[in-house]
Amino acid sequence: MCSSTKRRLSRSSGFTLVELLVVIAIIGVLVGLLLPAVQGAREAARRMQCSNNMKQLGLALHNYHSAFKVFPANVGAKASGNPNRGASWLVQILPQIEQSSLYDKLTFVDTDFSTQDGANRNWEVLDDAIVPGLNCPSNDLPNFRENTANGPTQALGAPEVYMTQVVDYVGVIGYYFTPGKRSGDAGYTPGARSDGSRNVWTGYGWMQDAGVLGIHNSKFRNTRFASIIDGTSNTIAIGEHSAEMVHADGNRTDSRPSSHAGGAWNAGPAFHGWLGWTANITVPRWPINSIYSGNYTQRYGYTLHNGFRSNHPGGAMFTMGDGSVQFITDSVDFDDVFMAMNGRNDRYSYNQEF
């Protein structure tokens, strides 16, 4: 073969610039088409894991009830002025979620789980303690918060700052608006019950005693299966709050009900008659994934109406009183259906697909 033929073959064996650009363009189009599908598959997997987390919590509630004949509750102080903040409902179910070793190390006498007023005798046990299954995989928020140890806690050897877990699942203790009623109707008052005796304005929102979970103090007591007269499959026990709350101006805040002092383990003072703030529970007042309304009772981890939100497109995950898990869309009828779903004995019947 002559040298000129070899040169022609050599020149024709590679890609031209135009061909290379066409290939790159095709690859770019394919990536653009495939990426949403890949992201959708990843989100589907994360949502399934979140659903499994909440299923395990539902089983834990039932196992707790089997052992103690009541559902768990935030433990509040028995009297006003008691500096000790009690343990949250999440602490109560630690043995039921395979965390007995952590639970057995805790002390419940003369201790403040928030480290705000009294001494937190559990600071060392809870410092950096991480319980699997209490955070949604779609959550992009920090799963720990810094706690400033007060003087009595530092006297026990605590550093100035220690860490506690922040979780993405919140107990439901009732509803804000009476389902099935409108402004001007008898019984429409926010938080009203049929006899009106179980409403308490705490300064941080309306405290209801109408959910599967609740407060245990001098007035309120743990819920039993028998008191869920609307049916356990119709009543929400736990909701998801695993995303930032978006403000109208685009700002975002972490308003998860466990994002306050003490994280997941603190119940707050929650005493009666002046109830005070509490944590890790909610009385929903605004729709799922709603934009910040400007009302302070929606914004902070220690306020009662911060509700539910998630990074799952279109809604959030919920554990029902029977232990089943449902994905409820943010387009659900809020005033009647969703309010009724948060109450155990409102006697409002609904029939809606989510």
GROMACS .gro file of C-alpha atoms in nm:
model
  354
    1MET     CA    1   0.000   0.000   0.000
    2CYS     CA    2   0.136   0.337  -0.096
    3SER     CA    3   0.198   0.611   0.157
    4SER     CA    4  -0.079   0.838   0.018
    5THR     CA    5  -0.339   0.562   0.075
    6LYS     CA    6  -0.218   0.518   0.433
    7ARG     CA    7  -0.255   0.888   0.497
    8ARG     CA    8  -0.614   0.884   0.361
    9LEU     CA    9  -0.706   0.589   0.584
   10SER     CA   10  -0.550   0.761   0.885
   11ARG     CA   11  -0.746   1.079   0.829
   12SER     CA   12  -1.079   0.894   0.792
   13SER     CA   13  -1.047   0.677   1.106
   14GLY     CA   14  -1.146   0.951   1.360
   15PHE     CA   15  -1.454   1.168   1.436
   16THR     CA   16  -1.493   1.507   1.281
   17LEU     CA   17  -1.567   1.802   1.507
   18VAL     CA   18  -1.926   1.813   1.383
   19GLU     CA   19  -1.977   1.444   1.456
   20LEU     CA   20  -1.833   1.486   1.806
   21LEU     CA   21  -2.066   1.779   1.879
   22VAL     CA   22  -2.366   1.579   1.757
   23VAL     CA   23  -2.274   1.287   1.989
   24ILE     CA   24  -2.231   1.524   2.285
   25ALA     CA   25  -2.568   1.682   2.208
   26ILE     CA   26  -2.737   1.341   2.194
   27ILE     CA   27  -2.580   1.241   2.525
   28GLY     CA   28  -2.699   1.569   2.678
   29VAL     CA   29  -3.055   1.508   2.559
   30LEU     CA   30  -3.052   1.153   2.697
   31VAL     CA   31  -2.923   1.273   3.034
   32GLY     CA   32  -3.191   1.541   3.040
   33LEU     CA   33  -3.456   1.278   2.972
   34LEU     CA   34  -3.322   1.021   3.216
   35LEU     CA   35  -3.232   1.246   3.511
   36PRO     CA   36  -3.591   1.322   3.618
   37ALA     CA   37  -3.668   0.950   3.603
   38VAL     CA   38  -3.364   0.870   3.818
   39GLN     CA   39  -3.453   1.144   4.065
   40GLY     CA   40  -3.813   1.021   4.073
   41ALA     CA   41  -3.697   0.668   4.146
   42ARG     CA   42  -3.473   0.793   4.427
   43GLU     CA   43  -3.758   0.993   4.580
   44ALA     CA   44  -3.988   0.691   4.554
   45ALA     CA   45  -3.730   0.490   4.748
   46ARG     CA   46  -3.693   0.765   5.010
   47ARG     CA   47  -4.071   0.793   5.046
   48MET     CA   48  -4.093   0.416   5.094
   49GLN     CA   49  -3.829   0.434   5.368
   50CYS     CA   50  -4.018   0.720   5.534
   51SER     CA   51  -4.336   0.513   5.520
   52ASN     CA   52  -4.152   0.223   5.682
   53ASN     CA   53  -4.022   0.452   5.958
   54MET     CA   54  -4.376   0.565   6.035
   55LYS     CA   55  -4.506   0.209   6.021
   56GLN     CA   56  -4.255   0.113   6.289
   57LEU     CA   57  -4.370   0.404   6.502
   58GLY     CA   58  -4.729   0.288   6.462
   59LEU     CA   59  -4.633  -0.060   6.579
   60ALA     CA   60  -4.448   0.095   6.873
   61LEU     CA   61  -4.763   0.283   6.978
   62HIS     CA   62  -4.963  -0.040   6.972
   63ASN     CA   63  -4.698  -0.231   7.163
   64TYR     CA   64  -4.688   0.047   7.422
   65HIS     CA   65  -5.066   0.031   7.458
   66SER     CA   66  -5.048  -0.346   7.496
   67ALA     CA   67  -4.800  -0.305   7.780
   68PHE     CA   68  -4.957  -0.009   7.962
   69LYS     CA   69  -5.320  -0.002   7.838
   70VAL     CA   70  -5.275   0.359   7.723
   71PHE     CA   71  -5.098   0.539   7.440
   72PRO     CA   72  -4.780   0.736   7.525
   73ALA     CA   73  -4.800   1.107   7.603
   74ASN     CA   74  -4.577   1.404   7.674
   75VAL     CA   75  -4.517   1.409   8.049
   76GLY     CA   76  -4.591   1.755   8.183
   77ALA     CA   77  -4.524   1.907   8.522
   78LYS     CA   78  -4.801   1.859   8.777
   79ALA     CA   79  -4.791   2.216   8.903
   80SER     CA   80  -4.718   2.566   8.782
   81GLY     CA   81  -4.369   2.682   8.872
   82ASN     CA   82  -4.213   2.337   8.855
   83PRO     CA   83  -3.881   2.400   8.677
   84ASN     CA   84  -3.850   2.047   8.544
   85ARG     CA   85  -3.951   1.976   8.185
   86GLY     CA   86  -4.062   1.618   8.140
   87ALA     CA   87  -3.995   1.351   7.879
   88SER     CA   88  -4.166   1.350   7.540
   89TRP     CA   89  -4.383   1.069   7.403
   90LEU     CA   90  -4.083   0.968   7.192
   91VAL     CA   91  -3.888   0.888   7.508
   92GLN     CA   92  -4.175   0.672   7.630
   93ILE     CA   93  -4.162   0.444   7.324
   94LEU     CA   94  -3.784   0.394   7.312
   95PRO     CA   95  -3.815   0.033   7.439
   96GLN     CA   96  -4.074  -0.035   7.168
   97ILE     CA   97  -3.837   0.078   6.890
   98GLU     CA   98  -3.548  -0.140   7.009
   99GLN     CA   99  -3.383   0.132   7.214
  100SER     CA  100  -3.417  -0.022   7.560
  101SER     CA  101  -3.046   0.023   7.625
  102LEU     CA  102  -3.084   0.399   7.578
  103TYR     CA  103  -3.406   0.417   7.779
  104ASP     CA  104  -3.262   0.221   8.073
  105LYS     CA  105  -2.983   0.479   8.112
  106LEU     CA  106  -3.227   0.768   8.158
  107THR     CA  107  -3.344   0.912   8.487
  108PHE     CA  108  -3.691   1.065   8.519
  109VAL     CA  109  -3.671   1.209   8.870
  110ASP     CA  110  -3.573   1.570   8.940
  111THR     CA  111  -3.451   1.630   8.586
  112ASP     CA  112  -3.519   1.886   8.315
  113PHE     CA  113  -3.512   1.733   7.967
  114SER     CA  114  -3.481   2.079   7.811
  115THR     CA  115  -3.180   2.198   8.016
  116GLN     CA  116  -3.346   2.538   8.051
  117ASP     CA  117  -3.441   2.570   8.416
  118GLY     CA  118  -3.361   2.262   8.622
  119ALA     CA  119  -3.062   2.033   8.582
  120ASN     CA  120  -3.070   1.785   8.298
  121ARG     CA  121  -2.935   1.470   8.456
  122ASN     CA  122  -2.958   1.295   8.120
  123TRP     CA  123  -2.736   1.528   7.922
  124GLU     CA  124  -2.451   1.278   7.884
  125VAL     CA  125  -2.682   0.993   7.776
  126LEU     CA  126  -2.859   1.208   7.518
  127ASP     CA  127  -2.554   1.396   7.391
  128ASP     CA  128  -2.513   1.285   7.028
  129ALA     CA  129  -2.755   0.994   7.078
  130ILE     CA  130  -2.904   0.906   6.741
  131VAL     CA  131  -3.207   0.680   6.713
  132PRO     CA  132  -3.246   0.530   6.365
  133GLY     CA  133  -3.581   0.560   6.192
  134LEU     CA  134  -3.683   0.896   6.333
  135ASN     CA  135  -3.576   1.103   6.032
  136CYS     CA  136  -3.715   1.101   5.680
  137PRO     CA  137  -3.454   1.029   5.408
  138SER     CA  138  -3.598   1.316   5.200
  139ASN     CA  139  -3.523   1.559   5.480
  140ASP     CA  140  -3.240   1.801   5.400
  141LEU     CA  141  -3.240   1.966   5.745
  142PRO     CA  142  -2.988   1.899   6.025
  143ASN     CA  143  -3.080   1.606   6.247
  144PHE     CA  144  -2.910   1.754   6.555
  145ARG     CA  145  -2.939   2.082   6.742
  146GLU     CA  146  -2.710   2.256   6.988
  147ASN     CA  147  -2.836   2.288   7.346
  148THR     CA  148  -2.696   2.542   7.588
  149ALA     CA  149  -2.646   2.374   7.923
  150ASN     CA  150  -2.761   2.588   8.215
  151GLY     CA  151  -2.566   2.628   8.540
  152PRO     CA  152  -2.719   2.330   8.725
  153THR     CA  153  -2.648   2.104   8.426
  154GLN     CA  154  -2.290   2.228   8.390
  155ALA     CA  155  -2.245   2.158   8.761
  156LEU     CA  156  -2.306   1.793   8.673
  157GLY     CA  157  -2.010   1.803   8.434
  158ALA     CA  158  -2.185   1.907   8.115
  159PRO     CA  159  -2.007   2.132   7.863
  160GLU     CA  160  -2.160   2.464   7.768
  161VAL     CA  161  -2.308   2.307   7.455
  162TYR     CA  162  -2.422   1.952   7.388
  163MET     CA  163  -2.621   1.798   7.102
  164THR     CA  164  -2.962   1.633   7.084
  165GLN     CA  165  -3.142   1.467   6.796
  166VAL     CA  166  -3.412   1.654   6.605
  167VAL     CA  167  -3.670   1.422   6.446
  168ASP     CA  168  -3.919   1.451   6.161
  169TYR     CA  169  -4.229   1.291   6.311
  170VAL     CA  170  -4.476   1.470   6.539
  171GLY     CA  171  -4.755   1.346   6.763
  172VAL     CA  172  -5.108   1.470   6.693
  173ILE     CA  173  -5.320   1.578   6.990
  174GLY     CA  174  -5.628   1.723   6.821
  175TYR     CA  175  -5.756   1.975   6.570
  176TYR     CA  176  -5.786   2.353   6.559
  177PHE     CA  177  -6.123   2.405   6.390
  178THR     CA  178  -6.429   2.201   6.474
  179PRO     CA  179  -6.484   1.986   6.165
  180GLY     CA  180  -6.810   2.031   5.979
  181LYS     CA  181  -6.875   2.379   6.119
  182ARG     CA  182  -6.840   2.726   5.971
  183SER     CA  183  -6.793   3.073   6.116
  184GLY     CA  184  -7.102   3.169   6.311
  185ASP     CA  185  -7.207   2.811   6.383
  186ALA     CA  186  -7.242   2.698   6.742
  187GLY     CA  187  -6.921   2.532   6.853
  188TYR     CA  188  -6.705   2.696   6.585
  189THR     CA  189  -6.463   2.849   6.835
  190PRO     CA  190  -6.109   2.736   6.747
  191GLY     CA  191  -6.028   2.425   6.939
  192ALA     CA  192  -6.378   2.384   7.074
  193ARG     CA  193  -6.508   2.047   7.191
  194SER     CA  194  -6.869   1.959   7.257
  195ASP     CA  195  -6.848   2.061   7.623
  196GLY     CA  196  -6.568   2.318   7.578
  197SER     CA  197  -6.387   2.199   7.890
  198ARG     CA  198  -6.072   2.060   7.728
  199ASN     CA  199  -5.948   2.375   7.555
  200VAL     CA  200  -5.656   2.559   7.704
  201TRP     CA  201  -5.500   2.871   7.553
  202THR     CA  202  -5.133   2.833   7.639
  203GLY     CA  203  -4.994   3.154   7.497
  204TYR     CA  204  -4.831   2.931   7.235
  205GLY     CA  205  -5.156   2.810   7.075
  206TRP     CA  206  -5.471   2.615   7.164
  207MET     CA  207  -5.402   2.293   7.352
  208GLN     CA  208  -5.645   2.021   7.251
  209ASP     CA  209  -5.708   1.692   7.425
  210ALA     CA  210  -5.872   1.527   7.127
  211GLY     CA  211  -5.600   1.327   6.953
  212VAL     CA  212  -5.450   0.979   6.977
  213LEU     CA  213  -5.150   1.121   7.165
  214GLY     CA  214  -5.154   1.399   7.422
  215ILE     CA  215  -5.029   1.540   7.751
  216HIS     CA  216  -5.013   1.373   8.090
  217ASN     CA  217  -5.034   1.627   8.372
  218SER     CA  218  -5.272   1.736   8.648
  219LYS     CA  219  -5.564   1.767   8.404
  220PHE     CA  220  -5.496   1.559   8.094
  221ARG     CA  221  -5.436   1.184   8.084
  222ASN     CA  222  -5.307   0.936   7.827
  223THR     CA  223  -5.550   0.823   7.559
  224ARG     CA  224  -5.690   0.471   7.539
  225PHE     CA  225  -5.816   0.273   7.243
  226ALA     CA  226  -6.168   0.298   7.382
  227SER     CA  227  -6.162   0.679   7.359
  228ILE     CA  228  -6.096   0.679   6.983
  229ILE     CA  229  -6.464   0.657   6.897
  230ASP     CA  230  -6.414   0.784   6.540
  231GLY     CA  231  -6.219   0.467   6.460
  232THR     CA  232  -5.846   0.413   6.468
  233SER     CA  233  -5.823   0.383   6.089
  234ASN     CA  234  -5.983   0.730   6.055
  235THR     CA  235  -5.769   0.913   6.311
  236ILE     CA  236  -5.412   1.038   6.269
  237ALA     CA  237  -5.166   0.952   6.545
  238ILE     CA  238  -4.837   1.080   6.399
  239GLY     CA  239  -4.763   1.321   6.114
  240GLU     CA  240  -4.455   1.409   5.917
  241HIS     CA  241  -4.274   1.742   5.953
  242SER     CA  242  -3.949   1.696   5.764
  243ALA     CA  243  -3.904   2.013   5.560
  244GLU     CA  244  -3.846   2.383   5.610
  245MET     CA  245  -4.142   2.616   5.635
  246VAL     CA  246  -4.145   2.853   5.339
  247HIS     CA  247  -4.234   3.218   5.393
  248ALA     CA  248  -4.409   3.436   5.138
  249ASP     CA  249  -4.088   3.635   5.089
  250GLY     CA  250  -3.891   3.318   5.012
  251ASN     CA  251  -3.723   3.286   5.351
  252ARG     CA  252  -3.725   2.944   5.512
  253THR     CA  253  -3.726   2.839   5.876
  254ASP     CA  254  -3.699   2.510   6.061
  255SER     CA  255  -4.024   2.490   6.257
  256ARG     CA  256  -4.016   2.117   6.333
  257PRO     CA  257  -4.185   2.050   6.666
  258SER     CA  258  -3.866   1.890   6.798
  259SER     CA  259  -3.636   2.174   6.693
  260HIS     CA  260  -3.656   2.350   7.032
  261ALA     CA  261  -3.448   2.295   7.346
  262GLY     CA  262  -3.400   1.929   7.429
  263GLY     CA  263  -3.483   1.817   7.077
  264ALA     CA  264  -3.685   1.499   7.041
  265TRP     CA  265  -3.667   1.410   7.410
  266ASN     CA  266  -3.825   1.715   7.572
  267ALA     CA  267  -4.196   1.760   7.649
  268GLY     CA  268  -4.169   2.117   7.775
  269PRO     CA  269  -4.329   2.225   8.103
  270ALA     CA  270  -4.685   2.148   7.980
  271PHE     CA  271  -4.842   2.203   8.320
  272HIS     CA  272  -5.202   2.298   8.398
  273GLY     CA  273  -5.366   2.545   8.484
  274TRP     CA  274  -5.120   2.772   8.292
  275LEU     CA  275  -5.016   2.510   8.046
  276GLY     CA  276  -4.704   2.665   7.900
  277TRP     CA  277  -4.532   2.553   7.584
  278THR     CA  278  -4.477   2.196   7.480
  279ALA     CA  279  -4.285   2.019   7.203
  280ASN     CA  280  -4.296   1.720   6.968
  281ILE     CA  281  -4.674   1.748   6.931
  282THR     CA  282  -4.906   1.961   6.718
  283VAL     CA  283  -5.263   2.084   6.681
  284PRO     CA  284  -5.281   2.161   6.305
  285ARG     CA  285  -5.427   2.498   6.213
  286TRP     CA  286  -5.298   2.534   5.855
  287PRO     CA  287  -5.292   2.293   5.558
  288ILE     CA  288  -5.011   2.050   5.478
  289ASN     CA  289  -4.709   2.229   5.325
  290SER     CA  290  -4.875   2.568   5.375
  291ILE     CA  291  -4.677   2.890   5.340
  292TYR     CA  292  -4.606   3.071   5.667
  293SER     CA  293  -4.919   3.262   5.763
  294GLY     CA  294  -4.744   3.525   5.972
  295ASN     CA  295  -4.890   3.381   6.293
  296TYR     CA  296  -4.623   3.306   6.554
  297THR     CA  297  -4.800   2.989   6.675
  298GLN     CA  298  -4.705   2.827   6.343
  299ARG     CA  299  -4.339   2.918   6.337
  300TYR     CA  300  -4.144   2.773   6.627
  301GLY     CA  301  -4.064   2.428   6.762
  302TYR     CA  302  -4.237   2.509   7.090
  303THR     CA  303  -4.559   2.646   6.939
  304LEU     CA  304  -4.860   2.426   6.891
  305HIS     CA  305  -4.976   2.489   6.535
  306ASN     CA  306  -4.670   2.425   6.320
  307GLY     CA  307  -4.847   2.134   6.152
  308PHE     CA  308  -4.710   1.909   5.881
  309ARG     CA  309  -4.479   1.942   5.580
  310SER     CA  310  -4.240   1.730   5.379
  311ASN     CA  311  -4.018   1.720   5.073
  312HIS     CA  312  -4.235   1.450   4.918
  313PRO     CA  313  -4.410   1.617   4.623
  314GLY     CA  314  -4.776   1.686   4.690
  315GLY     CA  315  -4.823   1.592   5.053
  316ALA     CA  316  -4.683   1.416   5.360
  317MET     CA  317  -4.685   1.078   5.534
  318PHE     CA  318  -4.912   0.998   5.830
  319THR     CA  319  -4.947   0.710   6.075
  320MET     CA  320  -5.308   0.633   6.162
  321GLY     CA  321  -5.432   0.509   6.496
  322ASP     CA  322  -5.455   0.153   6.365
  323GLY     CA  323  -5.085   0.159   6.275
  324SER     CA  324  -5.137   0.191   5.900
  325VAL     CA  325  -4.954   0.460   5.700
  326GLN     CA  326  -5.116   0.694   5.449
  327PHE     CA  327  -4.981   0.957   5.214
  328ILE     CA  328  -5.222   1.251   5.243
  329THR     CA  329  -5.210   1.515   4.972
  330ASP     CA  330  -5.189   1.883   5.048
  331SER     CA  331  -5.508   1.930   4.843
  332VAL     CA  332  -5.720   1.736   5.094
  333ASP     CA  333  -6.036   1.912   5.216
  334PHE     CA  334  -5.876   2.092   5.509
  335ASP     CA  335  -6.170   2.248   5.694
  336ASP     CA  336  -6.373   1.932   5.736
  337VAL     CA  337  -6.195   1.612   5.630
  338PHE     CA  338  -5.844   1.689   5.753
  339MET     CA  339  -5.964   1.849   6.075
  340ALA     CA  340  -6.174   1.539   6.144
  341MET     CA  341  -5.878   1.313   6.078
  342ASN     CA  342  -5.685   1.477   6.361
  343GLY     CA  343  -5.960   1.424   6.621
  344ARG     CA  344  -6.041   1.096   6.792
  345ASN     CA  345  -6.400   1.176   6.898
  346ASP     CA  346  -6.539   1.460   6.684
  347ARG     CA  347  -6.800   1.220   6.537
  348TYR     CA  348  -6.758   1.377   6.194
  349SER     CA  349  -6.774   1.115   5.917
  350TYR     CA  350  -6.584   1.162   5.593
  351ASN     CA  351  -6.523   0.965   5.278
  352GLN     CA  352  -6.240   1.094   5.062
  353GLU     CA  353  -5.953   0.944   4.868
  354PHE     CA  354  -5.611   1.092   4.942
   0.00000   0.00000   0.00000
